[in-house]
PDB file of C-alpha atoms in Angstrom:
ATOM      1  CA  MET A  21      -4.727   5.504  -1.962  1.00  0.00           C
ATOM      2  CA  SER A  22      -6.751   6.716   0.998  1.00  0.00           C
ATOM      3  CA  ASP A  23      -3.808   6.515   3.418  1.00  0.00           C
ATOM      4  CA  ALA A  24      -0.055   6.008   3.464  1.00  0.00           C
ATOM      5  CA  ARG A  25      -0.115   2.228   3.849  1.00  0.00           C
ATOM      6  CA  PRO A  26       0.981  -0.118   1.076  1.00  0.00           C
ATOM      7  CA  SER A  27      -1.591  -2.533  -0.326  1.00  0.00           C
ATOM      8  CA  LEU A  28      -1.115  -5.901  -1.979  1.00  0.00           C
ATOM      9  CA  GLU A  29      -3.957  -7.607  -3.857  1.00  0.00           C
ATOM     10  CA  LEU A  30      -4.945  -9.862  -6.740  1.00  0.00           C
ATOM     11  CA  LYS A  31      -6.483  -8.059  -9.728  1.00  0.00           C
ATOM     12  CA  SER A  32      -7.993  -8.798 -13.122  1.00  0.00           C
ATOM     13  CA  TYR A  33      -8.364  -6.031 -15.714  1.00  0.00           C
ATOM     14  CA  SER A  34     -11.017  -5.198 -18.289  1.00  0.00           C
ATOM     15  CA  ASP A  35     -10.145  -4.781 -21.960  1.00  0.00           C
ATOM     16  CA  HIS A  36      -8.947  -1.172 -21.826  1.00  0.00           C
ATOM     17  CA  GLY A  37      -8.165   1.469 -19.220  1.00  0.00           C
ATOM     18  CA  GLN A  38      -8.248   5.240 -19.625  1.00  0.00           C
ATOM     19  CA  ARG A  39      -4.962   7.131 -19.354  1.00  0.00           C
ATOM     20  CA  HIS A  40      -4.378   8.194 -15.744  1.00  0.00           C
ATOM     21  CA  ALA A  41      -1.742   8.633 -13.030  1.00  0.00           C
ATOM     22  CA  HIS A  42      -1.480   7.714  -9.338  1.00  0.00           C
ATOM     23  CA  ASP A  43      -0.013   9.575  -6.370  1.00  0.00           C
ATOM     24  CA  HIS A  44       1.629   6.277  -5.363  1.00  0.00           C
ATOM     25  CA  HIS A  45       3.956   3.762  -7.012  1.00  0.00           C
ATOM     26  CA  GLN A  46       2.391   0.629  -8.448  1.00  0.00           C
ATOM     27  CA  LEU A  47       3.918  -2.783  -9.119  1.00  0.00           C
ATOM     28  CA  VAL A  48       2.111  -5.122 -11.519  1.00  0.00           C
ATOM     29  CA  LEU A  49       3.401  -8.697 -11.314  1.00  0.00           C
ATOM     30  CA  PRO A  50       2.404 -11.482 -13.748  1.00  0.00           C
ATOM     31  CA  LEU A  51       0.284 -14.534 -12.964  1.00  0.00           C
ATOM     32  CA  VAL A  52      -2.073 -15.264 -15.902  1.00  0.00           C
ATOM     33  CA  GLY A  53      -2.615 -13.464 -19.187  1.00  0.00           C
ATOM     34  CA  THR A  54      -1.076 -10.323 -20.637  1.00  0.00           C
ATOM     35  CA  LEU A  55      -1.440  -6.663 -19.680  1.00  0.00           C
ATOM     36  CA  SER A  56      -0.118  -4.312 -22.359  1.00  0.00           C
ATOM     37  CA  LEU A  57       0.922  -0.994 -20.836  1.00  0.00           C
ATOM     38  CA  SER A  58       2.010   2.416 -22.026  1.00  0.00           C
ATOM     39  CA  VAL A  59       3.850   4.370 -19.325  1.00  0.00           C
ATOM     40  CA  ASP A  60       4.720   7.926 -20.365  1.00  0.00           C
ATOM     41  CA  SER A  61       4.426   6.711 -23.977  1.00  0.00           C
ATOM     42  CA  LYS A  62       6.864   3.828 -23.355  1.00  0.00           C
ATOM     43  CA  ALA A  63       5.221   0.560 -24.365  1.00  0.00           C
ATOM     44  CA  GLY A  64       5.675  -2.770 -22.620  1.00  0.00           C
ATOM     45  CA  GLU A  65       3.757  -5.651 -21.128  1.00  0.00           C
ATOM     46  CA  VAL A  66       3.259  -7.707 -17.986  1.00  0.00           C
ATOM     47  CA  SER A  67       3.309 -11.373 -18.948  1.00  0.00           C
ATOM     48  CA  GLY A  68       5.471 -14.480 -18.694  1.00  0.00           C
ATOM     49  CA  GLY A  69       7.989 -13.208 -16.176  1.00  0.00           C
ATOM     50  CA  LYS A  70       7.790  -9.562 -17.218  1.00  0.00           C
ATOM     51  CA  ALA A  71       6.651  -7.047 -14.587  1.00  0.00           C
ATOM     52  CA  ALA A  72       5.862  -3.322 -14.579  1.00  0.00           C
ATOM     53  CA  ILE A  73       7.004  -0.641 -12.134  1.00  0.00           C
ATOM     54  CA  ILE A  74       4.802   2.439 -12.528  1.00  0.00           C
ATOM     55  CA  ALA A  75       6.272   5.358 -10.589  1.00  0.00           C
ATOM     56  CA  ALA A  76       4.015   7.879  -8.874  1.00  0.00           C
ATOM     57  CA  GLY A  77       2.771  10.646 -11.165  1.00  0.00           C
ATOM     58  CA  HIS A  78       3.551   8.828 -14.416  1.00  0.00           C
ATOM     59  CA  ASP A  79       0.726   8.726 -16.963  1.00  0.00           C
ATOM     60  CA  HIS A  80      -0.243   5.257 -18.147  1.00  0.00           C
ATOM     61  CA  ASP A  81      -3.003   3.251 -19.790  1.00  0.00           C
ATOM     62  CA  PHE A  82      -3.466  -0.438 -20.538  1.00  0.00           C
ATOM     63  CA  THR A  83      -5.051  -3.119 -22.689  1.00  0.00           C
ATOM     64  CA  ALA A  84      -5.691  -6.583 -21.237  1.00  0.00           C
ATOM     65  CA  THR A  85      -6.420 -10.030 -22.606  1.00  0.00           C
ATOM     66  CA  ASN A  86      -9.779 -11.625 -21.754  1.00  0.00           C
ATOM     67  CA  ALA A  87      -8.442 -13.926 -19.024  1.00  0.00           C
ATOM     68  CA  ASN A  88      -5.878 -12.276 -16.795  1.00  0.00           C
ATOM     69  CA  ARG A  89      -4.740 -12.131 -13.190  1.00  0.00           C
ATOM     70  CA  PHE A  90      -1.940 -10.163 -11.547  1.00  0.00           C
ATOM     71  CA  VAL A  91      -0.441  -9.401  -8.171  1.00  0.00           C
ATOM     72  CA  VAL A  92      -0.720  -5.616  -7.797  1.00  0.00           C
ATOM     73  CA  ALA A  93       1.018  -3.568  -5.116  1.00  0.00           C
ATOM     74  CA  ASP A  94       0.251   0.087  -4.408  1.00  0.00           C
ATOM     75  CA  ILE A  95       3.120   1.683  -2.515  1.00  0.00           C
ATOM     76  CA  PRO A  96       3.291   5.200  -1.014  1.00  0.00           C
ATOM     77  CA  ALA A  97       5.979   7.231  -2.776  1.00  0.00           C
ATOM     78  CA  ALA A  98       7.525   8.175   0.583  1.00  0.00           C
ATOM     79  CA  LEU A  99       7.912   4.535   1.569  1.00  0.00           C
ATOM     80  CA  ALA A 100       9.983   3.571  -1.479  1.00  0.00           C
ATOM     81  CA  PRO A 101      11.451   6.629  -3.237  1.00  0.00           C
ATOM     82  CA  MET A 102      14.020   4.413  -4.971  1.00  0.00           C
ATOM     83  CA  LEU A 103      11.302   2.879  -7.165  1.00  0.00           C
ATOM     84  CA  GLU A 104      11.228   6.139  -9.140  1.00  0.00           C
ATOM     85  CA  LYS A 105      14.676   5.277 -10.507  1.00  0.00           C
ATOM     86  CA  LEU A 106      13.940   1.699 -11.598  1.00  0.00           C
ATOM     87  CA  PRO A 107      13.007   0.755 -15.195  1.00  0.00           C
ATOM     88  CA  CYS A 108       9.298   0.761 -16.123  1.00  0.00           C
ATOM     89  CA  PHE A 109       9.459  -2.827 -17.384  1.00  0.00           C
ATOM     90  CA  VAL A 110      11.680  -5.546 -15.935  1.00  0.00           C
ATOM     91  CA  GLN A 111      12.298  -9.228 -16.606  1.00  0.00           C
ATOM     92  CA  LEU A 112      12.006 -11.240 -13.404  1.00  0.00           C
ATOM     93  CA  ASP A 113      14.620 -13.875 -12.716  1.00  0.00           C
ATOM     94  CA  ALA A 114      13.702 -17.327 -11.368  1.00  0.00           C
ATOM     95  CA  GLY A 115      14.014 -16.187  -7.753  1.00  0.00           C
ATOM     96  CA  LEU A 116      11.663 -13.242  -8.222  1.00  0.00           C
ATOM     97  CA  GLU A 117       9.181 -15.353 -10.184  1.00  0.00           C
ATOM     98  CA  HIS A 118       9.050 -17.825  -7.314  1.00  0.00           C
ATOM     99  CA  TYR A 119       8.567 -14.933  -4.905  1.00  0.00           C
ATOM    100  CA  VAL A 120       5.610 -13.656  -6.950  1.00  0.00           C
ATOM    101  CA  GLN A 121       4.047 -17.120  -6.752  1.00  0.00           C
ATOM    102  CA  PHE A 122       4.631 -17.086  -3.000  1.00  0.00           C
ATOM    103  CA  LEU A 123       2.854 -13.706  -2.748  1.00  0.00           C
ATOM    104  CA  HIS A 124       0.018 -15.169  -4.811  1.00  0.00           C
ATOM    105  CA  SER A 125      -0.408 -18.122  -2.464  1.00  0.00           C
ATOM    106  CA  GLN A 126      -0.376 -15.851   0.584  1.00  0.00           C
ATOM    107  CA  LEU A 127      -3.004 -13.546  -0.905  1.00  0.00           C
ATOM    108  CA  GLN A 128      -5.216 -16.512  -1.766  1.00  0.00           C
ATOM    109  CA  GLN A 129      -5.299 -17.420   1.924  1.00  0.00           C
ATOM    110  CA  GLY A 130      -7.034 -14.094   2.502  1.00  0.00           C
ATOM    111  CA  ASP A 131      -5.927 -13.403   6.090  1.00  0.00           C
ATOM    112  CA  GLU A 132      -6.692  -9.676   6.209  1.00  0.00           C
ATOM    113  CA  SER A 133      -5.695  -9.422   9.870  1.00  0.00           C
ATOM    114  CA  SER A 134      -2.102 -10.416   9.188  1.00  0.00           C
ATOM    115  CA  GLN A 135       0.639  -7.822   8.747  1.00  0.00           C
ATOM    116  CA  THR A 136       2.755 -10.355   6.862  1.00  0.00           C
ATOM    117  CA  PRO A 137       1.775  -9.069   3.362  1.00  0.00           C
ATOM    118  CA  HIS A 138       3.208  -5.657   4.205  1.00  0.00           C
ATOM    119  CA  GLN A 139       6.467  -7.183   5.389  1.00  0.00           C
ATOM    120  CA  MET A 140       6.612  -9.325   2.248  1.00  0.00           C
ATOM    121  CA  LEU A 141       6.089  -6.197   0.174  1.00  0.00           C
ATOM    122  CA  LEU A 142       8.998  -4.434   1.869  1.00  0.00           C
ATOM    123  CA  LEU A 143      11.173  -7.431   0.987  1.00  0.00           C
ATOM    124  CA  LEU A 144       9.932  -7.335  -2.619  1.00  0.00           C
ATOM    125  CA  ILE A 145      10.917  -3.660  -2.888  1.00  0.00           C
ATOM    126  CA  GLN A 146      14.362  -4.506  -1.559  1.00  0.00           C
ATOM    127  CA  LEU A 147      14.758  -7.381  -4.045  1.00  0.00           C
ATOM    128  CA  LEU A 148      13.747  -5.170  -6.979  1.00  0.00           C
ATOM    129  CA  GLN A 149      16.196  -2.483  -5.911  1.00  0.00           C
ATOM    130  CA  GLU A 150      19.009  -5.043  -5.653  1.00  0.00           C
ATOM    131  CA  ARG A 151      18.201  -6.539  -9.064  1.00  0.00           C
ATOM    132  CA  PHE A 152      17.472  -3.426 -11.116  1.00  0.00           C
ATOM    133  CA  GLY A 153      18.824  -0.398  -9.243  1.00  0.00           C
ATOM    134  CA  ASP A 154      21.920   1.253 -10.659  1.00  0.00           C
ATOM    135  CA  LYS A 155      25.047   0.608  -8.651  1.00  0.00           C
ATOM    136  CA  LEU A 156      26.154   3.867  -7.080  1.00  0.00           C
ATOM    137  CA  ARG A 157      29.558   5.035  -8.263  1.00  0.00           C
ATOM    138  CA  LEU A 158      30.637   7.128  -5.333  1.00  0.00           C
ATOM    139  CA  ASP A 159      33.619   9.301  -4.655  1.00  0.00           C
ATOM    140  CA  ARG A 160      35.712   7.611  -1.945  1.00  0.00           C
ATOM    141  CA  ARG A 161      35.004  10.474   0.485  1.00  0.00           C
ATOM    142  CA  VAL A 162      31.256  10.308  -0.147  1.00  0.00           C
ATOM    143  CA  GLU A 163      31.330   6.512   0.214  1.00  0.00           C
ATOM    144  CA  THR A 164      33.040   6.922   3.607  1.00  0.00           C
ATOM    145  CA  ALA A 165      30.339   9.312   4.826  1.00  0.00           C
ATOM    146  CA  LYS A 166      27.514   7.155   3.442  1.00  0.00           C
ATOM    147  CA  ARG A 167      28.890   3.999   5.033  1.00  0.00           C
ATOM    148  CA  PHE A 168      29.190   5.794   8.380  1.00  0.00           C
ATOM    149  CA  ILE A 169      25.520   6.834   8.154  1.00  0.00           C
ATOM    150  CA  ASP A 170      24.445   3.310   7.110  1.00  0.00           C
ATOM    151  CA  GLU A 171      26.223   1.777  10.100  1.00  0.00           C
ATOM    152  CA  ASN A 172      25.321   4.406  12.718  1.00  0.00           C
ATOM    153  CA  TYR A 173      21.888   5.816  11.793  1.00  0.00           C
ATOM    154  CA  HIS A 174      20.516   4.541  15.117  1.00  0.00           C
ATOM    155  CA  GLN A 175      22.843   6.936  16.959  1.00  0.00           C
ATOM    156  CA  LYS A 176      23.259  10.697  16.965  1.00  0.00           C
ATOM    157  CA  ILE A 177      25.254  11.751  13.889  1.00  0.00           C
ATOM    158  CA  THR A 178      26.666  15.263  13.596  1.00  0.00           C
ATOM    159  CA  VAL A 179      27.850  17.243  10.590  1.00  0.00           C
ATOM    160  CA  SER A 180      31.283  17.569  12.208  1.00  0.00           C
ATOM    161  CA  GLN A 181      31.596  13.773  12.379  1.00  0.00           C
ATOM    162  CA  LEU A 182      30.814  13.428   8.670  1.00  0.00           C
ATOM    163  CA  THR A 183      33.109  16.230   7.584  1.00  0.00           C
ATOM    164  CA  SER A 184      35.914  14.835   9.733  1.00  0.00           C
ATOM    165  CA  ILE A 185      35.801  11.298   8.354  1.00  0.00           C
ATOM    166  CA  SER A 186      35.252  12.415   4.751  1.00  0.00           C
ATOM    167  CA  HIS A 187      37.882  15.180   4.857  1.00  0.00           C
ATOM    168  CA  LEU A 188      35.435  17.557   3.195  1.00  0.00           C
ATOM    169  CA  SER A 189      33.900  20.830   4.245  1.00  0.00           C
ATOM    170  CA  SER A 190      30.186  20.841   5.042  1.00  0.00           C
ATOM    171  CA  ARG A 191      29.431  22.595   1.755  1.00  0.00           C
ATOM    172  CA  GLN A 192      31.578  20.215  -0.301  1.00  0.00           C
ATOM    173  CA  LEU A 193      30.065  17.156   1.382  1.00  0.00           C
ATOM    174  CA  ASN A 194      26.501  18.370   0.821  1.00  0.00           C
ATOM    175  CA  GLU A 195      27.147  19.126  -2.838  1.00  0.00           C
ATOM    176  CA  LEU A 196      28.986  15.878  -3.629  1.00  0.00           C
ATOM    177  CA  PHE A 197      26.585  13.711  -1.600  1.00  0.00           C
ATOM    178  CA  ARG A 198      23.518  15.231  -3.289  1.00  0.00           C
ATOM    179  CA  GLU A 199      25.108  14.908  -6.718  1.00  0.00           C
ATOM    180  CA  GLN A 200      26.089  11.248  -6.289  1.00  0.00           C
ATOM    181  CA  VAL A 201      23.459   9.818  -3.903  1.00  0.00           C
ATOM    182  CA  GLY A 202      20.533  12.083  -4.818  1.00  0.00           C
ATOM    183  CA  LEU A 203      20.007  13.456  -1.296  1.00  0.00           C
ATOM    184  CA  THR A 204      21.985  15.538   1.165  1.00  0.00           C
ATOM    185  CA  PRO A 205      23.543  13.590   4.056  1.00  0.00           C
ATOM    186  CA  HIS A 206      20.828  14.934   6.377  1.00  0.00           C
ATOM    187  CA  HIS A 207      18.001  13.861   4.075  1.00  0.00           C
ATOM    188  CA  TYR A 208      19.657  10.498   3.439  1.00  0.00           C
ATOM    189  CA  LEU A 209      19.925   9.906   7.192  1.00  0.00           C
ATOM    190  CA  THR A 210      16.268  10.856   7.674  1.00  0.00           C
ATOM    191  CA  GLU A 211      15.186   8.551   4.837  1.00  0.00           C
ATOM    192  CA  LEU A 212      17.162   5.650   6.310  1.00  0.00           C
ATOM    193  CA  ARG A 213      15.635   6.203   9.756  1.00  0.00           C
ATOM    194  CA  MET A 214      12.104   6.449   8.372  1.00  0.00           C
ATOM    195  CA  GLN A 215      12.413   3.223   6.363  1.00  0.00           C
ATOM    196  CA  ALA A 216      13.813   1.403   9.402  1.00  0.00           C
ATOM    197  CA  SER A 217      11.094   2.773  11.694  1.00  0.00           C
ATOM    198  CA  TRP A 218       8.348   1.703   9.249  1.00  0.00           C
ATOM    199  CA  GLN A 219       9.678  -1.859   9.225  1.00  0.00           C
ATOM    200  CA  LEU A 220       9.918  -1.953  13.014  1.00  0.00           C
ATOM    201  CA  LEU A 221       6.383  -0.591  13.279  1.00  0.00           C
ATOM    202  CA  GLU A 222       5.132  -3.280  10.907  1.00  0.00           C
ATOM    203  CA  ARG A 223       6.660  -5.987  13.125  1.00  0.00           C
ATOM    204  CA  GLY A 224       4.407  -4.814  15.945  1.00  0.00           C
ATOM    205  CA  ASP A 225       6.495  -6.100  18.855  1.00  0.00           C
ATOM    206  CA  LEU A 226       8.099  -2.801  19.939  1.00  0.00           C
ATOM    207  CA  SER A 227       6.584   0.269  21.561  1.00  0.00           C
ATOM    208  CA  ILE A 228       6.726   3.509  19.589  1.00  0.00           C
ATOM    209  CA  GLN A 229       9.210   4.889  22.140  1.00  0.00           C
ATOM    210  CA  SER A 230      11.439   1.842  21.586  1.00  0.00           C
ATOM    211  CA  ILE A 231      11.242   2.336  17.822  1.00  0.00           C
ATOM    212  CA  ALA A 232      12.195   6.005  18.218  1.00  0.00           C
ATOM    213  CA  ASP A 233      15.196   4.967  20.304  1.00  0.00           C
ATOM    214  CA  ALA A 234      16.158   2.257  17.809  1.00  0.00           C
ATOM    215  CA  VAL A 235      16.378   4.707  14.882  1.00  0.00           C
ATOM    216  CA  GLY A 236      18.259   7.461  16.653  1.00  0.00           C
ATOM    217  CA  TYR A 237      15.589   9.770  18.092  1.00  0.00           C
ATOM    218  CA  SER A 238      15.950  10.635  21.779  1.00  0.00           C
ATOM    219  CA  SER A 239      12.653  12.556  21.684  1.00  0.00           C
ATOM    220  CA  LEU A 240       9.427  10.642  21.040  1.00  0.00           C
ATOM    221  CA  SER A 241       7.619  13.811  19.932  1.00  0.00           C
ATOM    222  CA  ALA A 242      10.388  14.684  17.455  1.00  0.00           C
ATOM    223  CA  PHE A 243      10.240  11.156  16.028  1.00  0.00           C
ATOM    224  CA  SER A 244       6.434  11.207  15.768  1.00  0.00           C
ATOM    225  CA  ASP A 245       6.461  14.616  14.062  1.00  0.00           C
ATOM    226  CA  ARG A 246       9.076  13.530  11.538  1.00  0.00           C
ATOM    227  CA  PHE A 247       7.285  10.236  10.840  1.00  0.00           C
ATOM    228  CA  ALA A 248       3.982  12.067  10.266  1.00  0.00           C
ATOM    229  CA  GLN A 249       5.630  14.528   7.878  1.00  0.00           C
ATOM    230  CA  HIS A 250       7.222  11.666   5.965  1.00  0.00           C
ATOM    231  CA  PHE A 251       4.326   9.205   5.711  1.00  0.00           C
ATOM    232  CA  GLY A 252       1.282  11.431   6.204  1.00  0.00           C
ATOM    233  CA  HIS A 253       0.163   9.890   9.506  1.00  0.00           C
ATOM    234  CA  SER A 254       1.617   9.455  12.977  1.00  0.00           C
ATOM    235  CA  PRO A 255       3.203   6.178  14.158  1.00  0.00           C
ATOM    236  CA  SER A 256       0.288   5.678  16.564  1.00  0.00           C
ATOM    237  CA  TYR A 257      -2.143   5.842  13.609  1.00  0.00           C
ATOM    238  CA  PHE A 258      -0.447   2.890  11.918  1.00  0.00           C
ATOM    239  CA  ARG A 259      -0.110   1.054  15.224  1.00  0.00           C
ATOM    240  CA  ARG A 260      -3.885   1.318  15.710  1.00  0.00           C
ATOM    241  CA  LEU A 261      -4.488  -0.003  12.198  1.00  0.00           C
ATOM    242  CA  SER A 262      -2.201  -2.972  12.800  1.00  0.00           C
ATOM    243  CA  LYS A 263      -4.186  -3.896  15.887  1.00  0.00           C
TER     244      LYS A 263
END
């Protein structure tokens, strides 16, 4: 993609596609026809309630039927790192199938000025994670630290607070948290704040300073720098695009 914004569109595919990879995640959701895919040599298809989650950097090619139509979402890897851990091919339940049809109807309306598709896409990512993400089996001490971060990410959180409530040393907490959650507590906190700030920015009703305050940054410049490192562009860049 040319920038770090997610895109959501309707697509039809030709008979065969050359093997390639993207620097972003891609969701392919079924509407009409069948798309046969090979993702890192794992074969599957998008059809009749079956969807594909193609993680960034994974080689894939496809073969399509003559008449086909799909909802396709391109998602920056930084916006949804959890998609890397989901299965390549998933069976949608009735709720998700209805949601795909809802996305289809919204895209058919073709209101390019609306930010609603991006907000709908964030919800879709959340639904997929809830349905197909592995349940974390956390050590009680790690769970205590993670829950504290989840509930207080909008405030200043110190290492001493986390070590105190988890009854672990800083080194032990970092090692166990990374092993069980996949990130250190600091990186997990940053990820949580960045996801929350993106969603607030998409809503469009708060100033960038207010968003920084809402996700725990007392300094606007520190927030803007971190956001730019995470998503590739500053908050003001995305705010200009939304307007």
